[in-house]
Short mmCIF file of C-alpha atoms and ligand atoms in Angstrom, two decimals:
data_model
loop_
_atom_site.label_atom_id
_atom_site.label_comp_id
_atom_site.label_asym_id
_atom_site.label_seq_id
_atom_site.Cartn_x
_atom_site.Cartn_y
_atom_site.Cartn_z
CA UNK A 259 -57.62 -33.91 131.65
CA UNK A 260 -57.51 -35.52 135.86
CA UNK A 261 -53.82 -35.99 136.22
CA UNK A 262 -53.67 -32.38 136.60
CA UNK A 263 -55.68 -32.21 139.69
CA UNK A 264 -53.54 -31.94 142.98
CA UNK A 265 -53.46 -35.04 144.63
CA UNK A 266 -54.17 -33.24 147.75
CA UNK A 267 -57.55 -32.28 146.90
CA UNK A 268 -58.52 -36.07 147.25
CA UNK A 269 -57.33 -36.09 150.64
CA UNK A 270 -58.91 -32.39 151.40
CA UNK A 271 -62.49 -33.98 150.88
CA UNK A 272 -63.45 -34.43 154.88
CA UNK A 273 -65.86 -37.56 155.40
CA UNK A 274 -66.45 -36.76 159.08
CA UNK A 275 -67.12 -32.91 158.37
CA UNK A 276 -69.39 -34.22 155.61
CA UNK A 277 -71.46 -36.64 157.37
CA UNK A 278 -71.69 -34.02 160.19
CA UNK A 279 -73.21 -31.04 158.02
CA UNK A 280 -75.64 -33.54 156.72
CA UNK A 281 -76.98 -35.03 159.50
CA UNK A 282 -77.24 -31.42 160.89
CA UNK A 283 -79.28 -30.61 157.69
CA UNK A 284 -81.35 -33.79 158.63
CA UNK A 285 -82.35 -32.31 162.03
CA UNK A 286 -84.55 -29.39 160.18
CA UNK A 287 -87.73 -30.96 159.74
CA UNK A 288 -86.95 -34.40 161.95
CA UNK A 289 -89.70 -36.99 161.79
CA UNK A 290 -89.55 -40.51 163.45
CA UNK A 291 -88.39 -43.27 160.94
CA UNK A 292 -89.26 -47.17 161.13
CA UNK A 293 -86.19 -47.27 163.58
CA UNK A 294 -84.43 -44.74 166.03
CA UNK A 295 -81.28 -45.06 163.65
CA UNK A 296 -83.48 -44.17 160.73
CA UNK A 297 -85.27 -40.79 161.21
CA UNK A 298 -86.74 -38.90 158.28
CA UNK A 299 -87.30 -35.50 156.98
CA UNK A 300 -89.93 -33.54 156.17
CA UNK A 301 -88.91 -30.21 154.93
CA UNK A 302 -91.29 -28.91 152.17
CA UNK A 303 -90.20 -25.85 149.98
CA UNK A 304 -90.64 -22.25 150.98
CA UNK A 305 -91.46 -23.01 154.60
CA UNK A 306 -89.51 -21.51 157.36
CA UNK A 307 -87.65 -25.29 157.91
CA UNK A 308 -86.93 -24.78 154.18
CA UNK A 309 -85.23 -20.98 155.37
CA UNK A 310 -83.65 -22.30 158.35
CA UNK A 311 -81.77 -25.24 156.13
CA UNK A 312 -80.95 -22.16 153.52
CA UNK A 313 -79.65 -19.84 156.13
CA UNK A 314 -77.52 -22.76 157.58
CA UNK A 315 -76.07 -23.78 153.95
CA UNK A 316 -75.33 -19.93 153.31
CA UNK A 317 -73.50 -19.94 156.98
CA UNK A 318 -71.33 -22.73 155.99
CA UNK A 319 -70.72 -21.20 152.39
CA UNK A 320 -69.45 -17.87 153.81
CA UNK A 321 -67.03 -19.54 156.07
CA UNK A 322 -65.02 -20.13 153.15
CA UNK A 323 -65.66 -17.39 151.54
CA UNK A 324 -68.68 -18.07 149.14
CA UNK A 325 -71.10 -15.63 148.32
CA UNK A 326 -74.86 -15.98 148.32
CA UNK A 327 -77.39 -14.81 145.89
CA UNK A 328 -81.17 -15.43 144.93
CA UNK A 329 -83.39 -15.35 142.12
CA UNK A 330 -87.08 -14.39 141.59
CA UNK A 331 -87.63 -18.65 142.32
CA UNK A 332 -85.94 -18.33 144.82
CA UNK A 333 -83.25 -20.61 143.54
CA UNK A 334 -80.32 -20.14 145.94
CA UNK A 335 -76.59 -20.03 144.68
CA UNK A 336 -73.25 -19.90 146.57
CA UNK A 337 -69.93 -18.72 144.25
CA UNK A 338 -66.96 -19.71 144.11
CA UNK A 339 -64.84 -16.94 142.29
CA UNK A 340 -62.83 -17.80 139.55
CA UNK A 341 -59.39 -16.30 138.48
CA UNK A 342 -61.75 -15.25 135.74
CA UNK A 343 -64.83 -14.08 137.30
CA UNK A 344 -66.03 -13.13 133.32
CA UNK A 345 -65.90 -16.77 132.27
CA UNK A 346 -68.93 -19.19 132.59
CA UNK A 347 -69.62 -21.12 135.97
CA UNK A 348 -69.51 -24.64 136.21
CA UNK A 349 -72.76 -25.37 138.47
CA UNK A 350 -73.07 -28.23 140.78
CA UNK A 351 -76.26 -28.75 143.03
CA UNK A 352 -79.43 -30.16 143.69
CA UNK A 353 -82.35 -29.72 146.10
CA UNK A 354 -83.00 -28.92 149.91
CA UNK A 355 -86.54 -29.81 150.20
CA UNK A 356 -88.25 -33.48 150.85
CA UNK A 357 -91.05 -35.67 150.36
CA UNK A 358 -93.41 -35.25 153.60
CA UNK A 359 -92.45 -38.46 154.35
CA UNK A 360 -88.97 -37.87 153.09
CA UNK A 361 -85.07 -39.19 154.04
CA UNK A 362 -81.95 -37.56 154.91
CA UNK A 363 -80.35 -37.83 151.58
CA UNK A 364 -82.61 -37.23 148.69
CA UNK A 365 -81.78 -33.52 147.36
CA UNK A 366 -79.77 -32.24 149.91
CA UNK A 367 -76.53 -34.63 149.37
CA UNK A 368 -76.15 -33.09 146.33
CA UNK A 369 -75.98 -29.59 147.67
CA UNK A 370 -73.54 -30.51 150.32
CA UNK A 371 -71.37 -32.26 148.15
CA UNK A 372 -71.11 -29.37 146.18
CA UNK A 373 -69.93 -27.54 149.46
CA UNK A 374 -67.37 -29.87 150.33
CA UNK A 375 -66.45 -30.22 147.29
CA UNK A 376 -65.60 -26.52 146.81
CA UNK A 377 -64.27 -26.38 150.02
CA UNK A 378 -61.74 -28.97 149.38
CA UNK A 379 -60.68 -27.21 145.99
CA UNK A 380 -59.81 -24.09 148.11
CA UNK A 381 -58.19 -25.88 150.85
CA UNK A 382 -56.06 -27.68 148.44
CA UNK A 383 -55.11 -24.14 146.87
CA UNK A 384 -56.75 -25.24 143.15
CA UNK A 385 -57.14 -22.13 140.96
CA UNK A 386 -60.23 -22.54 139.00
CA UNK A 387 -60.28 -20.66 135.62
CA UNK A 388 -64.04 -20.68 135.64
CA UNK A 389 -65.96 -19.69 138.80
CA UNK A 390 -68.18 -22.56 140.56
CA UNK A 391 -71.47 -22.01 141.73
CA UNK A 392 -73.66 -24.40 144.02
CA UNK A 393 -77.40 -24.28 143.45
CA UNK A 394 -80.49 -25.90 145.30
CA UNK A 395 -83.12 -25.16 143.29
CA UNK A 396 -86.80 -24.30 144.35
CA UNK A 397 -89.55 -27.00 144.93
CA UNK A 398 -87.68 -30.09 142.93
CA UNK A 399 -90.28 -32.42 144.73
CA UNK A 400 -93.28 -31.29 144.06
CA UNK A 401 -94.80 -32.49 147.37
CA UNK A 402 -96.30 -29.39 148.80
CA UNK A 403 -96.95 -27.50 145.27
CA UNK A 404 -97.29 -29.95 142.19
CA UNK A 405 -95.37 -30.29 139.96
CA UNK A 406 -91.82 -30.67 141.08
CA UNK A 407 -88.86 -29.01 139.22
CA UNK A 408 -90.58 -25.43 139.52
CA UNK A 409 -87.26 -23.59 139.88
CA UNK A 410 -85.46 -25.00 137.53
CA UNK A 411 -87.90 -25.50 134.63
CA UNK A 412 -88.42 -21.71 135.07
CA UNK A 413 -84.70 -20.82 135.63
CA UNK A 414 -83.89 -22.70 132.28
CA UNK A 415 -87.02 -21.05 130.26
CA UNK A 416 -88.43 -24.26 130.25
CA UNK A 417 -91.68 -22.68 131.39
CA UNK A 418 -92.35 -19.09 132.38
CA UNK A 419 -91.93 -18.52 136.19
CA UNK A 420 -95.90 -17.45 136.51
CA UNK A 421 -96.83 -20.45 135.07
CA UNK A 422 -97.99 -22.43 138.49
CA UNK A 423 -98.95 -19.18 140.28
CA UNK A 424 -102.19 -20.29 141.23
CA UNK A 425 -101.19 -23.99 141.95
CA UNK A 426 -102.13 -24.46 146.12
CA UNK A 427 -100.89 -26.23 148.81
CA UNK A 428 -103.02 -28.69 150.75
CA UNK A 429 -104.15 -25.73 153.06
CA UNK A 430 -104.61 -23.27 149.93
CA UNK A 431 -102.19 -21.18 149.71
CA UNK A 432 -100.66 -20.18 146.18
CA UNK A 433 -97.41 -21.03 145.02
CA UNK A 434 -96.86 -17.59 144.26
CA UNK A 435 -97.73 -16.20 147.80
CA UNK A 436 -95.48 -18.67 149.46
CA UNK A 437 -93.00 -17.42 147.20
CA UNK A 438 -93.38 -13.82 147.77
CA UNK A 439 -93.43 -14.56 151.74
CA UNK A 440 -90.00 -16.54 150.98
CA UNK A 441 -88.48 -13.88 149.04
CA UNK A 442 -89.39 -11.06 151.27
CA UNK A 443 -87.93 -13.36 154.28
CA UNK A 444 -84.39 -13.40 152.12
CA UNK A 445 -84.74 -9.95 151.45
CA UNK A 446 -81.40 -9.37 152.90
CA UNK A 447 -79.63 -11.76 150.34
CA UNK A 448 -78.35 -10.37 147.20
CA UNK A 449 -80.90 -10.86 144.03
CA UNK A 450 -79.72 -11.99 140.93
CA UNK A 451 -81.31 -12.59 137.18
CA UNK A 452 -83.18 -15.72 136.54
CA UNK A 453 -81.78 -17.83 134.16
CA UNK A 454 -77.88 -18.28 133.30
CA UNK A 455 -75.44 -19.56 130.89
CA UNK A 456 -73.07 -21.70 132.49
CA UNK A 457 -70.05 -23.73 131.34
CA UNK A 458 -71.27 -27.21 132.62
CA UNK A 459 -73.81 -28.41 135.43
CA UNK A 460 -72.85 -31.35 137.88
CA UNK A 461 -75.75 -32.99 140.21
CA UNK A 462 -74.76 -35.49 142.78
CA UNK A 463 -77.69 -37.70 144.09
CA UNK A 464 -78.53 -41.20 145.50
CA UNK A 465 -79.63 -43.53 143.30
CA UNK A 466 -82.90 -44.17 144.91
CA UNK A 467 -82.69 -47.31 142.96
CA UNK A 468 -80.70 -50.92 144.23
CA UNK A 469 -78.12 -50.90 141.42
CA UNK A 470 -74.99 -49.76 142.57
CA UNK A 471 -75.37 -51.53 146.23
CA UNK A 472 -76.28 -54.68 144.31
CA UNK A 473 -73.33 -54.87 141.98
CA UNK A 474 -70.81 -53.45 144.34
CA UNK A 475 -70.17 -50.11 142.47
CA UNK A 476 -69.06 -47.09 144.08
CA UNK A 477 -70.32 -44.38 141.50
CA UNK A 478 -72.80 -44.03 138.54
CA UNK A 479 -72.07 -42.02 135.72
CA UNK A 480 -75.80 -41.29 134.61
CA UNK A 481 -76.34 -41.04 130.86
CA UNK A 482 -79.80 -39.76 130.93
CA UNK A 483 -83.07 -39.51 132.83
CA UNK A 484 -86.34 -41.13 131.63
CA UNK A 485 -89.44 -39.24 130.84
CA UNK A 486 -91.96 -38.35 133.21
CA UNK A 487 -95.92 -36.93 132.78
CA UNK A 488 -97.89 -35.91 135.88
CA UNK A 489 -101.87 -36.01 135.57
CA UNK A 490 -104.82 -35.17 137.95
CA UNK A 491 -108.04 -36.78 137.29
CA UNK A 492 -110.97 -35.22 138.68
CA UNK A 493 -114.46 -37.15 138.87
CA UNK A 494 -117.52 -35.23 139.75
CA UNK A 495 -120.79 -37.58 140.68
CA UNK A 496 -123.23 -36.82 143.25
CA UNK A 497 -123.74 -36.93 147.25
CA UNK A 498 -126.07 -38.86 148.46
CA UNK A 499 -127.26 -40.79 151.84
CA UNK A 500 -125.36 -44.01 152.20
CA UNK A 501 -128.25 -45.83 153.68
CA UNK A 502 -131.36 -44.68 152.03
CA UNK A 503 -129.84 -44.30 148.11
CA UNK A 504 -129.83 -47.43 145.48
CA UNK A 505 -126.86 -48.23 144.18
CA UNK A 506 -128.19 -47.96 140.93
CA UNK A 507 -129.32 -44.42 141.71
CA UNK A 508 -125.97 -43.02 142.52
CA UNK A 509 -123.39 -41.47 140.89
CA UNK A 510 -120.34 -42.75 143.48
CA UNK A 511 -116.70 -40.94 142.73
CA UNK A 512 -115.15 -43.49 144.51
CA UNK A 513 -116.87 -46.52 142.91
CA UNK A 514 -115.95 -44.91 139.65
CA UNK A 515 -112.21 -43.83 140.47
CA UNK A 516 -111.98 -47.64 141.31
CA UNK A 517 -113.23 -48.27 137.63
CA UNK A 518 -111.09 -45.65 136.41
CA UNK A 519 -107.87 -47.10 138.22
CA UNK A 520 -108.48 -51.24 137.29
CA UNK A 521 -108.64 -49.94 133.55
CA UNK A 522 -105.36 -47.68 133.82
CA UNK A 523 -103.80 -50.74 135.13
CA UNK A 524 -105.08 -52.26 131.89
CA UNK A 525 -103.36 -49.45 129.93
CA UNK A 526 -100.31 -49.84 131.69
CA UNK A 527 -99.57 -53.34 131.77
CA UNK A 528 -95.94 -54.33 130.79
CA UNK A 529 -94.81 -57.57 131.07
CA UNK A 530 -90.87 -55.76 131.22
CA UNK A 531 -92.39 -53.85 134.01
CA UNK A 532 -90.28 -51.07 132.65
CA UNK A 533 -93.03 -48.66 132.94
CA UNK A 534 -94.28 -46.93 135.79
CA UNK A 535 -97.45 -45.78 136.87
CA UNK A 536 -98.47 -44.55 140.36
CA UNK A 537 -101.49 -43.30 142.22
CA UNK A 538 -100.14 -41.49 145.04
CA UNK A 539 -102.48 -39.07 145.97
CA UNK A 540 -106.57 -39.34 146.43
CA UNK A 541 -108.82 -36.62 147.41
CA UNK A 542 -112.49 -37.55 148.33
CA UNK A 543 -115.25 -35.34 149.10
CA UNK A 544 -116.86 -35.09 151.42
CA UNK A 545 -114.92 -37.96 152.71
CA UNK A 546 -117.39 -38.91 155.60
CA UNK A 547 -118.29 -42.47 156.05
CA UNK A 548 -121.85 -42.08 155.59
CA UNK A 549 -122.08 -40.22 152.14
CA UNK A 550 -121.60 -40.91 148.74
CA UNK A 551 -118.92 -39.33 147.20
CA UNK A 552 -119.47 -36.50 145.32
CA UNK A 553 -116.14 -35.36 143.95
CA UNK A 554 -112.57 -37.62 143.89
CA UNK A 555 -109.20 -36.24 142.62
CA UNK A 556 -106.25 -38.34 142.23
CA UNK A 557 -102.94 -38.22 140.77
CA UNK A 558 -101.26 -39.98 138.32
CA UNK A 559 -97.27 -40.12 137.52
CA UNK A 560 -96.50 -42.07 134.65
CA UNK A 561 -92.88 -42.71 133.64
CA UNK A 562 -90.90 -44.76 130.89
CA UNK A 563 -87.05 -43.95 129.33
CA UNK A 564 -89.17 -44.17 125.39
CA UNK A 565 -90.49 -40.65 124.36
CA UNK A 566 -93.12 -42.99 122.09
CA UNK A 567 -94.24 -45.10 124.74
CA UNK A 568 -94.82 -41.96 127.24
CA UNK A 569 -96.72 -40.48 124.47
CA UNK A 570 -98.97 -43.04 123.42
CA UNK A 571 -99.89 -44.46 127.10
CA UNK A 572 -100.19 -40.52 128.86
CA UNK A 573 -102.61 -39.33 125.73
CA UNK A 574 -104.73 -42.56 126.10
CA UNK A 575 -105.44 -41.72 129.82
CA UNK A 576 -108.50 -39.48 128.97
CA UNK A 577 -110.43 -41.71 126.84
CA UNK A 578 -109.72 -44.83 129.15
CA UNK A 579 -110.79 -43.08 131.94
CA UNK A 580 -114.12 -41.95 130.32
CA UNK A 581 -114.92 -45.33 129.13
CA UNK A 582 -114.68 -46.95 132.48
CA UNK A 583 -116.65 -44.66 134.56
CA UNK A 584 -120.63 -44.63 135.32
CA UNK A 585 -121.71 -41.24 135.20
CA UNK A 586 -119.15 -38.98 136.90
CA UNK A 587 -118.11 -36.06 134.92
CA UNK A 588 -114.22 -36.79 133.72
CA UNK A 589 -111.90 -33.87 133.72
CA UNK A 590 -108.24 -34.89 133.17
CA UNK A 591 -105.34 -32.23 133.83
CA UNK A 592 -101.87 -32.77 132.66
CA UNK A 593 -99.28 -30.70 135.19
CA UNK A 594 -95.91 -32.37 134.39
CA UNK A 595 -94.56 -33.16 130.87
CA UNK A 596 -90.60 -33.56 130.83
CA UNK A 597 -89.51 -36.26 128.19
CA UNK A 598 -86.49 -38.60 128.42
CA UNK A 599 -82.95 -36.61 127.98
CA UNK A 600 -79.83 -38.21 127.29
CA UNK A 601 -76.65 -36.10 128.83
CA UNK A 602 -74.20 -34.88 126.58
CA UNK A 603 -71.00 -36.91 126.52
CA UNK A 604 -68.81 -34.04 127.95
CA UNK A 605 -69.95 -34.13 131.63
CA UNK A 606 -70.24 -38.08 132.05
CA UNK A 607 -66.66 -38.05 130.40
CA UNK A 608 -65.53 -35.59 133.27
CA UNK A 609 -67.04 -38.04 135.80
CA UNK A 610 -65.81 -41.39 134.24
CA UNK A 611 -61.82 -39.95 134.32
CA UNK A 612 -62.41 -38.62 137.66
CA UNK A 613 -63.97 -41.84 139.05
CA UNK A 614 -61.23 -43.65 137.13
CA UNK A 615 -58.51 -41.31 138.56
CA UNK A 616 -59.57 -42.52 142.01
CA UNK A 617 -59.86 -46.19 141.30
CA UNK A 618 -63.47 -46.08 142.13
CA UNK A 619 -65.56 -49.03 140.28
CA UNK A 620 -68.35 -47.12 138.56
CA UNK A 621 -70.74 -48.05 135.45
CA UNK A 622 -73.03 -45.73 133.12
CA UNK A 623 -76.62 -45.92 134.06
CA UNK A 624 -80.01 -44.13 133.73
CA UNK A 625 -81.85 -42.24 136.35
CA UNK A 626 -85.33 -43.83 136.75
CA UNK A 627 -85.97 -40.44 138.90
CA UNK A 628 -86.45 -37.20 137.73
CA UNK A 629 -83.91 -34.51 138.58
CA UNK A 630 -83.52 -30.61 137.98
CA UNK A 631 -80.86 -31.59 135.99
CA UNK A 632 -82.72 -32.92 133.22
CA UNK A 633 -84.13 -29.01 132.66
CA UNK A 634 -80.41 -28.23 132.50
CA UNK A 635 -79.77 -30.06 129.30
CA UNK A 636 -81.01 -27.79 126.86
CA UNK A 637 -79.10 -25.01 128.56
CA UNK A 638 -75.30 -26.49 128.84
CA UNK A 639 -73.37 -29.78 129.20
CA UNK A 640 -75.05 -31.60 131.84
CA UNK A 641 -74.21 -34.81 133.87
CA UNK A 642 -75.07 -36.56 137.26
CA UNK A 643 -73.20 -38.58 139.88
CA UNK A 644 -74.91 -41.60 141.44
CA UNK A 645 -73.72 -42.85 144.67
CA UNK A 646 -75.28 -45.72 146.14
CA UNK A 647 -78.22 -46.14 148.71
CA UNK A 648 -79.12 -48.75 150.97
CA UNK A 649 -81.48 -51.60 149.14
CA UNK A 650 -82.22 -48.33 146.85
CA UNK A 651 -85.21 -47.04 149.18
CA UNK A 652 -86.01 -43.74 149.19
CA UNK A 653 -88.53 -41.32 149.66
CA UNK A 654 -88.90 -43.09 152.99
CA UNK A 655 -86.94 -42.31 156.19
CA UNK A 656 -85.17 -45.47 155.71
CA UNK A 657 -83.13 -43.95 152.71
CA UNK A 658 -79.77 -44.05 153.66
CA UNK A 659 -76.35 -44.11 152.20
CA UNK A 660 -72.87 -44.67 153.89
CA UNK A 661 -70.50 -42.08 154.56
CA UNK A 662 -67.56 -43.39 152.75
CA UNK A 663 -69.96 -43.59 149.44
CA UNK A 664 -70.67 -40.04 149.86
CA UNK A 665 -67.18 -39.10 150.66
CA UNK A 666 -66.23 -41.21 147.79
CA UNK A 667 -68.59 -39.44 145.04
CA UNK A 668 -67.73 -35.96 146.58
CA UNK A 669 -64.52 -36.54 145.72
CA UNK A 670 -65.37 -37.30 142.19
CA UNK A 671 -67.61 -34.39 142.30
CA UNK A 672 -64.40 -32.12 143.16
CA UNK A 673 -62.30 -33.55 140.71
CA UNK A 674 -64.79 -33.39 138.05
CA UNK A 675 -65.82 -29.98 138.89
CA UNK A 676 -61.70 -28.93 138.71
CA UNK A 677 -61.60 -30.88 135.19
CA UNK A 678 -64.33 -28.51 133.80
CA UNK A 679 -63.23 -25.15 135.69
CA UNK A 680 -60.19 -25.71 134.15
CA UNK A 681 -60.52 -27.82 130.77
O1 HGY B 931 -89.79 -38.23 141.65
C1 HGY B 931 -88.76 -37.93 141.38
O2 HGY B 931 -88.47 -38.69 140.78
C2 HGY B 931 -87.98 -37.03 142.27
O3 HGY B 931 -87.33 -38.23 143.22
N1 HGY B 931 -88.25 -36.23 142.69
MN1 MN B 932 -83.83 -35.80 144.53
MN1 MN B 933 -87.25 -37.03 145.53
#
């Protein structure tokens, strides 16, 4: 199918323009990194920084004739019209929010690759039967409001939009209040209904793993995404004086947390090192050095490519914690439940054709990170394009991808979009 793609499409993808836009976006929420050459980004969802980045994207889209719209979850869309406006669009994009200690490429590359690909398609004078829409999903990271992927979960019908109304950020603001504030600030942008039936979805993303770089590959043709489950464990004990209370009389929530995590480390042992178990956030109260901790809340991020393992180990968490603690009350809440997904063959095949036609070294591979794409699978044929990132580092300011790799990924995306839009 790709041999119909105009050869000037590839040359119309402008590596320098694409890199400049990425670096401009990285200034919105820039934070110091390990070296001056590696600044990071902290741009949480539904913040003024997030809105400044969206306005910049909308302006770049308007310059090339794309029309913007926003849905009730704040998902942002830029539309390139097709010769058949009534045809189901091909969707591409990713997310613009970052981790609090994030990098310059996670998420935002996929959105800007979509913009660059569509700009190249238009510059090359290629008419697409189907419209192409670039999407920026709301709150993929789950850093400010947990869990992640709220925008794509609500859009795809995986969960109702009001599911997370009362989730609060560290400052106590609810997701619903932040979303209403956000939508009010973007009241001038046309609204669109939540949901849709696109023809296909393609997401560009940095690999966030070491394989492509280690094997000298240009493109990852993603075959699917491993499953993820997020839990919050709350241990409630009793606060006491650190100097006068005998250890035997204490209900120390921190000591019970240590017992619980030690027991969970045994539960999640995996000699093949495939299972991923992470405790990334711990809240202690009253959080003073000379009072015994009354309450601890800690998060669990559990991942595995096999549904059976994810269910068995995840369902055992509550019992393991209860057996491990000494005296604290235990409450375990599951906050995110995304089973392993495999992409349908059509989109990976289009990506493979595009990479082969451009003589790029590509391999099929699964994704260890979760992405909005996993919630698109039940809605339409879905796929992802990975590009290498340095040493596989991500969710850190040292995250880096080379301009030539990003341009190659964008060229594959552009060709795949034309293939899917005219196929
Ligand atoms: O956590 C993840 O897998 C994604 O990068 N947000
Ligand atoms: Mn991401
Ligand atoms: Mn991420």
